[in-house]
Amino acid sequence: MGMGELFLESLSTGVITEEEINWVAAQQSAFNRQEEAAALKLGRLLDAGRIQIGCRVPPASAA
C-alpha cells in the first residue's frame, strides 16, 4: 500500500491503524512532494478528530 492508497482508505473509513502510522513515520524520508502533502493532510485530519486510530473490520463477504 502506498501513501496515496493509505490516505484514501483512511479518509473513506475514518480509521488509520497503528501499523499504518508506523509505516508512514518509517517511510517519510523517501516520500515525494505529493506523498508528503498527503501525510501532512492525514496528520491534520487526525489532529482534528476526523480520522481515528483503531482497526478496520473487513467487509462481510457476499455469499
Short mmCIF file of C-alpha atoms in Angstrom, two decimals:
data_model
loop_
_atom_site.label_atom_id
_atom_site.label_comp_id
_atom_site.label_asym_id
_atom_site.label_seq_id
_atom_site.Cartn_x
_atom_site.Cartn_y
_atom_site.Cartn_z
CA MET A 1 0.00 0.00 0.00
CA GLY A 2 1.38 3.39 -0.94
CA MET A 3 0.81 6.74 0.72
CA GLY A 4 -1.95 7.72 -1.70
CA GLU A 5 -3.86 4.49 -1.18
CA LEU A 6 -3.40 4.73 2.60
CA PHE A 7 -4.67 8.31 2.57
CA LEU A 8 -7.79 7.41 0.57
CA GLU A 9 -8.50 4.31 2.67
CA SER A 10 -8.17 6.29 5.90
CA LEU A 11 -10.33 9.08 4.56
CA SER A 12 -13.07 6.73 3.37
CA THR A 13 -13.16 4.61 6.55
CA GLY A 14 -12.30 7.30 9.08
CA VAL A 15 -9.71 4.95 10.60
CA ILE A 16 -5.95 4.52 10.46
CA THR A 17 -4.16 1.69 12.24
CA GLU A 18 -1.09 2.00 14.44
CA GLU A 19 0.84 -0.13 11.95
CA GLU A 20 -0.04 2.30 9.16
CA ILE A 21 1.06 5.28 11.25
CA ASN A 22 4.34 3.48 11.97
CA TRP A 23 4.78 2.81 8.24
CA VAL A 24 4.25 6.50 7.42
CA ALA A 25 6.81 7.50 10.04
CA ALA A 26 9.36 4.98 8.77
CA GLN A 27 8.90 5.87 5.09
CA GLN A 28 8.55 9.64 5.27
CA SER A 29 12.16 10.34 4.27
CA ALA A 30 11.53 8.62 0.92
CA PHE A 31 8.25 10.43 0.13
CA ASN A 32 7.95 12.70 -2.87
CA ARG A 33 6.16 16.06 -2.58
CA GLN A 34 2.70 14.62 -3.22
CA GLU A 35 3.20 11.89 -0.64
CA GLU A 36 4.49 14.45 1.88
CA ALA A 37 1.39 16.58 1.30
CA ALA A 38 -0.87 13.56 1.82
CA ALA A 39 0.96 12.63 5.04
CA LEU A 40 0.61 16.18 6.36
CA LYS A 41 -3.10 16.24 5.50
CA LEU A 42 -3.53 12.88 7.21
CA GLY A 43 -1.90 14.29 10.34
CA ARG A 44 -4.19 17.31 10.28
CA LEU A 45 -7.24 15.06 9.94
CA LEU A 46 -6.01 13.02 12.91
CA ASP A 47 -5.49 16.19 14.95
CA ALA A 48 -8.97 17.42 14.05
CA GLY A 49 -10.55 14.10 15.06
CA ARG A 50 -11.87 13.35 11.57
CA ILE A 51 -9.75 10.18 11.40
CA GLN A 52 -9.43 7.89 14.40
CA ILE A 53 -6.66 5.48 15.35
CA GLY A 54 -8.09 1.98 15.50
CA CYS A 55 -8.62 -1.13 13.45
CA ARG A 56 -10.63 -1.81 10.33
CA VAL A 57 -13.13 -4.63 10.21
CA PRO A 58 -13.07 -6.29 6.80
CA PRO A 59 -16.39 -6.15 4.98
CA ALA A 60 -18.58 -9.24 5.20
CA SER A 61 -18.13 -11.41 2.14
CA ALA A 62 -21.13 -11.70 -0.08
CA ALA A 63 -22.46 -15.24 -0.13
#
